[in-house]
Short mmCIF file of C-alpha atoms and ligand atoms in Angstrom, two decimals:
data_model
loop_
_atom_site.label_atom_id
_atom_site.label_comp_id
_atom_site.label_asym_id
_atom_site.label_seq_id
_atom_site.Cartn_x
_atom_site.Cartn_y
_atom_site.Cartn_z
CA MET A 26 -9.71 20.91 41.59
CA PHE A 27 -7.54 17.76 41.69
CA GLN A 28 -8.63 14.38 40.33
CA LYS A 29 -6.87 11.30 41.67
CA ASN A 30 -5.68 8.26 39.67
CA THR A 31 -6.91 9.56 36.35
CA SER A 32 -6.53 7.80 33.00
CA LEU A 33 -4.48 9.85 30.53
CA ARG A 34 -5.91 8.02 27.53
CA PRO A 35 -8.28 10.87 26.54
CA TYR A 36 -5.52 13.46 26.89
CA HIS A 37 -2.90 12.26 24.41
CA THR A 38 -3.04 11.17 20.79
CA PHE A 39 -1.22 7.81 21.10
CA GLY A 40 -4.21 6.48 23.04
CA ILE A 41 -2.07 4.51 25.53
CA GLU A 42 -3.79 3.38 28.74
CA VAL A 43 -1.72 4.98 31.54
CA GLN A 44 -2.68 6.79 34.71
CA THR A 45 -1.48 9.87 36.52
CA LYS A 46 -1.60 10.02 40.30
CA VAL A 47 -3.12 13.51 40.14
CA PHE A 48 -4.72 15.47 37.31
CA ALA A 49 -5.99 19.05 37.01
CA ASP A 50 -6.42 21.69 34.36
CA PHE A 51 -6.02 25.46 34.35
CA SER A 52 -7.67 28.06 32.17
CA SER A 53 -5.86 31.25 33.16
CA GLN A 54 -2.40 32.29 34.28
CA LYS A 55 -3.79 33.05 37.74
CA GLU A 56 -5.37 29.61 37.96
CA PHE A 57 -2.10 28.01 36.90
CA ARG A 58 -0.25 29.68 39.77
CA THR A 59 -2.84 28.48 42.33
CA VAL A 60 -3.03 24.93 41.00
CA PHE A 61 0.73 24.61 40.57
CA ALA A 62 1.45 25.78 44.14
CA GLN A 63 -0.77 23.03 45.56
CA ALA A 64 -0.03 20.22 43.08
CA PRO A 65 1.98 17.22 44.30
CA LYS A 66 5.31 17.28 42.48
CA PRO A 67 6.67 16.47 39.94
CA VAL A 68 4.36 18.42 37.66
CA PHE A 69 4.07 17.73 33.96
CA ILE A 70 2.33 20.26 31.69
CA LEU A 71 0.29 18.67 28.97
CA GLY A 72 -0.85 20.53 25.88
CA GLY A 73 -2.67 18.49 23.24
CA GLY A 74 -0.57 15.43 24.13
CA SER A 75 0.32 14.97 20.47
CA ASN A 76 4.07 14.54 20.79
CA ILE A 77 4.36 12.19 23.71
CA LEU A 78 4.64 8.48 24.37
CA PHE A 79 3.74 7.41 27.90
CA THR A 80 5.52 4.16 28.79
CA LYS A 81 4.45 4.06 32.45
CA ASP A 82 2.06 5.62 34.95
CA PHE A 83 2.95 9.17 36.02
CA GLU A 84 3.77 9.48 39.72
CA GLY A 85 2.99 13.17 40.07
CA THR A 86 0.55 15.74 38.72
CA VAL A 87 -0.38 16.21 35.10
CA LEU A 88 -1.67 19.72 34.50
CA LYS A 89 -3.57 20.33 31.29
CA ASN A 90 -3.16 23.78 29.79
CA ASN A 91 -6.60 25.13 28.91
CA ILE A 92 -5.81 28.84 28.45
CA ARG A 93 -7.89 29.71 25.39
CA THR A 94 -7.39 33.46 24.87
CA LYS A 95 -6.90 34.85 21.34
CA ARG A 96 -5.99 38.52 21.07
CA ILE A 97 -5.02 40.66 18.09
CA GLY A 98 -2.26 43.12 18.99
CA HIS A 99 -0.65 45.96 17.10
CA THR A 100 -0.12 46.27 13.38
CA ASP A 101 3.03 47.46 11.62
CA GLY A 102 3.38 47.56 7.83
CA ASP A 103 2.21 44.20 6.45
CA TYR A 104 2.28 42.58 9.91
CA THR A 105 -0.10 42.07 12.80
CA ILE A 106 0.93 40.61 16.14
CA VAL A 107 -1.36 38.03 17.77
CA HIS A 108 -1.21 36.81 21.36
CA ILE A 109 -2.58 33.29 21.75
CA GLY A 110 -3.21 31.28 24.92
CA GLY A 111 -1.05 28.17 25.30
CA GLY A 112 -4.09 25.89 25.56
CA VAL A 113 -5.63 26.85 22.20
CA PRO A 114 -5.58 23.83 19.86
CA TRP A 115 -3.03 24.64 17.14
CA HIS A 116 -5.27 23.95 14.16
CA GLN A 117 -8.14 25.94 15.66
CA PHE A 118 -5.73 28.89 15.86
CA VAL A 119 -4.67 28.37 12.21
CA ARG A 120 -8.28 28.43 10.98
CA TRP A 121 -9.07 31.48 13.16
CA ALA A 122 -6.06 33.29 11.62
CA ILE A 123 -7.19 32.44 8.08
CA HIS A 124 -10.73 33.59 8.90
CA LYS A 125 -9.26 36.94 10.04
CA ASN A 126 -7.16 37.05 6.83
CA LEU A 127 -3.92 36.66 8.80
CA GLY A 128 -1.21 34.71 6.95
CA GLY A 129 1.93 32.82 7.96
CA VAL A 130 0.67 29.63 9.58
CA GLU A 131 -1.47 28.18 6.76
CA ASN A 132 1.30 25.67 5.83
CA LEU A 133 1.07 24.40 9.41
CA SER A 134 -2.60 23.42 9.03
CA LEU A 135 -3.92 20.30 10.77
CA ILE A 136 -0.89 19.81 13.01
CA PRO A 137 -2.25 18.30 16.22
CA GLY A 138 -1.32 19.79 19.59
CA THR A 139 -1.63 23.19 21.19
CA VAL A 140 -0.19 26.66 20.66
CA GLY A 141 1.78 26.42 23.92
CA ALA A 142 3.48 23.20 22.82
CA ALA A 143 4.31 24.45 19.31
CA PRO A 144 7.52 26.34 20.22
CA ILE A 145 8.92 23.43 22.26
CA GLN A 146 9.70 21.33 19.22
CA ASN A 147 9.47 24.20 16.71
CA ILE A 148 6.69 22.47 14.76
CA GLY A 149 7.19 22.47 11.02
CA ALA A 150 5.63 21.26 7.79
CA TYR A 151 5.66 22.07 4.07
CA GLY A 152 8.48 24.59 4.18
CA VAL A 153 7.39 26.57 7.26
CA GLU A 154 8.43 26.31 10.89
CA LEU A 155 6.98 27.97 13.95
CA LYS A 156 10.16 30.05 14.27
CA ASP A 157 9.18 31.91 11.06
CA VAL A 158 6.26 33.62 12.87
CA PHE A 159 7.35 33.40 16.52
CA VAL A 160 7.91 36.67 18.40
CA GLN A 161 7.99 35.63 22.05
CA ALA A 162 6.55 33.28 24.65
CA LYS A 163 5.35 34.24 28.10
CA CYS A 164 6.33 31.55 30.59
CA ILE A 165 5.77 30.90 34.26
CA VAL A 166 8.69 29.33 36.11
CA MET A 167 8.05 25.89 37.67
CA ALA A 168 11.52 24.94 38.95
CA PRO A 169 14.53 27.12 39.81
CA PHE A 170 17.12 27.70 37.10
CA LYS A 171 19.67 30.21 35.88
CA PHE A 172 19.27 31.84 32.48
CA LYS A 173 21.62 34.51 31.14
CA ASP A 174 23.25 34.93 34.58
CA LYS A 175 19.91 35.59 36.27
CA SER A 176 18.26 33.19 38.74
CA TYR A 177 14.58 32.36 38.38
CA GLN A 178 12.28 30.98 41.07
CA PRO A 179 8.94 29.15 40.80
CA GLY A 180 6.04 31.50 40.14
CA GLN A 181 8.10 34.17 38.35
CA THR A 182 7.19 35.29 34.86
CA LEU A 183 9.75 35.10 32.09
CA ILE A 184 9.56 36.27 28.47
CA ILE A 185 11.58 34.28 25.95
CA THR A 186 12.17 36.11 22.68
CA LYS A 187 12.86 34.54 19.32
CA SER A 188 16.63 34.98 19.48
CA GLU A 189 16.73 33.50 22.98
CA ALA A 190 14.59 30.53 21.99
CA ASN A 191 17.44 29.01 19.96
CA PHE A 192 15.19 27.32 17.43
CA GLY A 193 16.53 24.46 15.31
CA TYR A 194 14.99 21.58 13.38
CA ARG A 195 12.37 20.18 15.83
CA ASP A 196 14.41 21.77 18.61
CA SER A 197 14.52 24.77 20.94
CA LEU A 198 15.63 26.12 24.31
CA PHE A 199 12.30 24.85 25.72
CA LYS A 200 13.25 21.29 24.75
CA LYS A 201 16.75 21.60 26.22
CA GLU A 202 17.80 24.03 28.98
CA LEU A 203 14.23 24.96 29.98
CA LYS A 204 12.81 21.43 29.74
CA GLY A 205 10.28 20.88 32.53
CA LYS A 206 11.22 24.22 34.08
CA VAL A 207 8.59 26.55 32.62
CA ALA A 208 4.94 26.51 31.55
CA ILE A 209 4.29 28.38 28.29
CA VAL A 210 1.11 30.35 28.91
CA LEU A 211 1.00 32.79 25.97
CA VAL A 212 2.65 32.80 22.55
CA SER A 213 2.99 35.97 20.47
CA MET A 214 3.32 35.57 16.72
CA MET A 215 3.74 37.95 13.79
CA LEU A 216 1.35 37.28 10.91
CA THR A 217 0.74 39.17 7.67
CA HIS A 218 -2.57 41.01 7.17
CA LYS A 219 -1.68 41.94 3.57
CA ASN A 220 0.89 40.90 0.94
CA HIS A 221 0.79 37.33 2.26
CA ARG A 222 3.88 35.23 1.50
CA ILE A 223 2.40 32.24 -0.30
CA ARG A 224 4.71 29.22 0.00
CA THR A 225 4.14 26.43 -2.50
CA SER A 226 7.68 25.08 -2.96
CA TYR A 227 6.67 21.55 -1.90
CA GLY A 228 5.67 19.50 -4.93
CA ALA A 229 2.70 17.98 -3.09
CA ILE A 230 1.16 21.45 -2.60
CA GLN A 231 1.59 22.32 -6.28
CA GLU A 232 -0.01 19.03 -7.32
CA GLU A 233 -2.96 19.56 -4.99
CA LEU A 234 -3.55 23.14 -6.25
CA ALA A 235 -3.30 22.00 -9.88
CA LEU A 236 -5.88 19.33 -9.19
CA HIS A 237 -8.34 22.11 -8.28
CA GLN A 238 -7.09 24.40 -11.09
CA ILE A 239 -5.97 27.05 -8.60
CA THR A 240 -3.28 29.30 -10.09
CA GLN A 241 -3.38 32.27 -7.66
CA PRO A 242 -3.77 30.56 -4.28
CA THR A 243 -5.04 32.40 -1.22
CA ILE A 244 -3.95 31.46 2.30
CA LYS A 245 -7.20 29.51 2.61
CA ASN A 246 -6.43 27.57 -0.59
CA ILE A 247 -3.01 26.63 0.84
CA SER A 248 -4.55 25.54 4.12
CA ASP A 249 -7.20 23.44 2.36
CA ALA A 250 -4.55 21.82 0.14
CA ILE A 251 -2.39 20.91 3.13
CA ILE A 252 -5.36 19.51 5.02
CA ALA A 253 -6.11 17.26 2.03
CA ILE A 254 -2.46 16.10 1.76
CA ARG A 255 -2.16 15.38 5.48
CA GLU A 256 -5.47 13.52 5.58
CA ARG A 257 -4.25 11.22 2.82
CA LYS A 258 -0.87 10.44 4.35
CA LEU A 259 -1.22 10.67 8.10
CA PRO A 260 -3.47 8.62 10.38
CA ASN A 261 -6.21 10.53 12.18
CA PRO A 262 -5.36 10.18 15.88
CA LYS A 263 -9.08 10.03 16.69
CA LYS A 264 -9.19 6.75 14.76
CA ILE A 265 -5.65 5.30 15.07
CA GLY A 266 -3.43 6.34 17.99
CA ASN A 267 -0.19 8.04 16.86
CA SER A 268 2.09 10.96 17.50
CA GLY A 269 2.86 12.14 13.97
CA SER A 270 6.45 11.53 12.90
CA PHE A 271 8.00 9.31 15.57
CA PHE A 272 11.58 9.99 14.43
CA LYS A 273 13.39 13.08 13.19
CA ASN A 274 14.89 13.13 9.73
CA PRO A 275 18.60 12.54 10.40
CA TYR A 276 21.40 14.91 9.36
CA ILE A 277 24.50 13.20 8.00
CA SER A 278 27.76 14.46 6.51
CA THR A 279 27.95 15.08 2.76
CA LYS A 280 30.85 12.62 2.73
CA GLN A 281 28.78 9.82 4.26
CA TYR A 282 25.93 10.66 1.88
CA GLU A 283 28.17 10.45 -1.20
CA LYS A 284 29.24 6.96 -0.13
CA LEU A 285 25.69 5.78 0.60
CA LYS A 286 24.38 7.21 -2.65
CA LYS A 287 26.53 4.77 -4.61
CA GLN A 288 24.83 1.86 -2.88
CA PHE A 289 21.33 3.44 -2.60
CA PRO A 290 20.90 5.82 -5.55
CA LYS A 291 17.19 6.43 -4.78
CA MET A 292 17.73 7.62 -1.19
CA PRO A 293 15.89 10.99 -0.81
CA ALA A 294 18.23 13.67 0.52
CA TYR A 295 18.05 17.44 1.03
CA PRO A 296 21.21 19.56 1.29
CA ILE A 297 21.32 21.67 4.47
CA ASP A 298 24.74 23.27 3.89
CA GLU A 299 28.01 22.32 2.23
CA ASP A 300 28.84 19.67 4.81
CA THR A 301 25.39 18.43 5.83
CA VAL A 302 22.56 16.52 4.17
CA LYS A 303 19.13 15.71 5.60
CA ILE A 304 17.90 12.18 4.83
CA ALA A 305 14.22 11.11 4.73
CA ALA A 306 13.87 8.76 7.72
CA GLY A 307 10.55 7.49 6.32
CA TRP A 308 12.39 6.12 3.30
CA LEU A 309 15.13 4.50 5.42
CA ILE A 310 12.49 2.76 7.57
CA GLN A 311 10.55 1.66 4.49
CA GLU A 312 13.69 0.24 2.83
CA ALA A 313 14.57 -1.57 6.05
CA GLY A 314 11.26 -3.39 5.57
CA TRP A 315 9.12 -1.94 8.38
CA LYS A 316 6.40 -0.05 6.49
CA GLY A 317 3.05 -1.64 7.33
CA TYR A 318 4.61 -3.97 9.96
CA ARG A 319 2.40 -4.83 12.92
CA THR A 320 3.06 -6.73 16.15
CA GLY A 321 0.05 -6.97 18.46
CA ASP A 322 -1.45 -3.49 18.37
CA ALA A 323 1.84 -1.66 17.76
CA GLY A 324 2.73 -0.87 14.17
CA CYS A 325 4.54 1.16 11.56
CA TYR A 326 1.94 3.02 9.47
CA ASP A 327 1.41 1.63 5.99
CA LYS A 328 1.12 5.04 4.25
CA GLN A 329 3.97 6.84 6.08
CA ALA A 330 6.72 4.74 7.66
CA LEU A 331 7.88 7.60 9.90
CA VAL A 332 4.67 7.29 11.91
CA LEU A 333 4.30 4.59 14.57
CA VAL A 334 0.73 3.67 15.48
CA ASN A 335 -1.34 2.12 18.23
CA TYR A 336 -4.14 0.08 16.65
CA GLY A 337 -6.01 -0.05 19.98
CA GLN A 338 -4.57 -1.68 23.05
CA ALA A 339 -0.79 -1.30 22.57
CA GLN A 340 1.22 -0.37 25.63
CA GLY A 341 3.77 2.43 25.53
CA LYS A 342 6.53 -0.11 26.13
CA GLU A 343 5.51 -2.10 23.05
CA ILE A 344 5.66 1.02 20.87
CA LEU A 345 9.05 1.84 22.36
CA GLU A 346 10.35 -1.70 21.72
CA LEU A 347 9.22 -1.46 18.10
CA ALA A 348 10.91 1.95 17.79
CA GLN A 349 14.16 0.48 19.14
CA LYS A 350 14.04 -2.44 16.72
CA ILE A 351 13.50 -0.01 13.83
CA GLN A 352 16.40 2.16 15.01
CA LYS A 353 18.70 -0.88 15.19
CA SER A 354 17.78 -2.18 11.76
CA VAL A 355 18.16 1.25 10.09
CA LYS A 356 21.57 1.59 11.77
CA LYS A 357 22.57 -1.87 10.52
CA LYS A 358 21.44 -1.32 6.94
CA PHE A 359 22.51 2.31 6.43
CA GLY A 360 24.86 3.13 9.32
CA ILE A 361 22.52 6.01 10.22
CA HIS A 362 21.20 6.61 13.73
CA ILE A 363 17.61 7.90 13.71
CA GLN A 364 16.44 9.69 16.84
CA PRO A 365 12.91 9.91 18.23
CA GLU A 366 11.12 13.20 17.77
CA VAL A 367 8.47 12.44 20.40
CA ASN A 368 9.00 12.85 24.13
CA ILE A 369 9.17 9.50 25.87
CA LEU A 370 7.96 9.52 29.48
N1 EPU B 6 9.15 8.55 2.27
C1 EPU B 6 9.18 7.24 1.86
N2 EPU B 6 8.44 6.32 2.55
C2 EPU B 6 7.68 6.67 3.62
C3 EPU B 6 7.65 8.01 4.04
C4 EPU B 6 8.40 8.94 3.34
O1 EPU B 6 9.84 6.88 0.91
O2 EPU B 6 7.05 5.78 4.19
C5 EPU B 6 9.89 9.53 1.48
C6 EPU B 6 8.93 10.32 0.58
O3 EPU B 6 8.75 9.71 -0.62
C7 EPU B 6 9.66 11.65 0.43
C8 EPU B 6 10.39 11.79 1.75
O4 EPU B 6 10.47 10.51 2.33
O5 EPU B 6 10.58 11.57 -0.60
C9 EPU B 6 9.77 12.80 2.66
O6 EPU B 6 8.47 12.38 3.03
P1 EPU B 6 7.30 13.40 3.49
O7 EPU B 6 7.16 14.51 2.52
O8 EPU B 6 6.12 12.59 3.81
O9 EPU B 6 7.85 14.10 4.78
P2 EPU B 6 8.67 13.55 6.03
O10 EPU B 6 10.08 14.01 5.89
O11 EPU B 6 8.45 12.10 6.20
C10 EPU B 6 8.35 15.75 7.42
C11 EPU B 6 7.91 16.11 8.81
C12 EPU B 6 6.38 16.05 8.92
C13 EPU B 6 5.81 17.05 7.93
C14 EPU B 6 6.29 16.68 6.51
C15 EPU B 6 5.88 17.70 5.48
C16 EPU B 6 9.72 15.43 10.28
C17 EPU B 6 10.18 14.49 11.33
N3 EPU B 6 8.51 15.21 9.78
O12 EPU B 6 7.98 14.37 7.22
O13 EPU B 6 6.03 16.48 10.23
O14 EPU B 6 4.39 17.05 7.97
O15 EPU B 6 7.75 16.63 6.50
O16 EPU B 6 6.62 18.88 5.61
O17 EPU B 6 10.45 16.37 9.94
C18 EPU B 6 5.66 15.64 12.45
O18 EPU B 6 6.68 16.25 12.79
O19 EPU B 6 4.99 14.97 13.28
C19 EPU B 6 5.26 15.66 11.05
C20 EPU B 6 4.24 14.94 10.60
#
């Protein structure tokens, strides 16, 4: 069941050569409990490994979630609930949903990673976030903690509902208070089986649909359009190691934005509320001169500056050093602190 001194290179999208002392996978909740009980600690649960940068060998057990169940639950009005195993690759789930005429996740097409990892950072793209379809996650406790005045012990089952999950922009309870404390084994989501809400507010989607003369898009049309857009902009991790956006788009005060706008009138910005503006980190990095930069095998992608890449043999530390240099130079030029979106281990 356990493999010793295993390379993690095949199990994460950055393609960094690091090892874990122990490795195992699990394909059911029951198997998780057995494997977890015997695994040398600490234990790290890996989904698709698409949001992680390993900077050193892991001195514990990496457990790969391989729970692949897909179940259609009850229907109510326009909605159908689905219960999906945490180990199902996210995009495979999206295409399955579209095939079953279930809508809600088509804008999240081609996002790497697994269903179980999706709630952790509340994955989002093209105007949709996981929280828009999330109902609840079934978790198994890995380390003791207190939640809502109740104590939880390893092995116990815990359901986290949408309101408890505290979703924010690339953020959730799973990324904060529950970090490393639970394994997400099943995610329940609410999709539409009729009257699909078609979301085309992003200009890039409209342009792509127009290109194919589609005026009444189906959920499949939206998915196909997003696949085409992502393939153009984002590096395919099978060819060039990467973790999608390396940094989050920063939120700054409207006051700071008004000042900056005078100096940088082209800076893309999106109002969040009266006092807050979201700034495109990709633009900041590009203007700071990093787009297309390469040092050894670590680089800043030439088509999307928010994405850091491993051209082959880069070490995690080299990617991290590059990230820190970028952070410093963006801070110096714009006075804005950009924070990593990926988990650094
Ligand atoms: N921009 C530049 N130069 C660049 C990159 C971007 O000027 O090198 C500008 C663009 O011109 C545009 C703006 O920045 O005006 C936004 O760019 P884009 O639409 O590419 O989106 P993003 O903000 O860079 C976010 C998500 C992506 C998601 C897209 C589409 C984050 C951290 N990233 O990127 O998510 O696919 O929007 O919704 O919020 C991911 O999280 O890994 C990810 C890929």
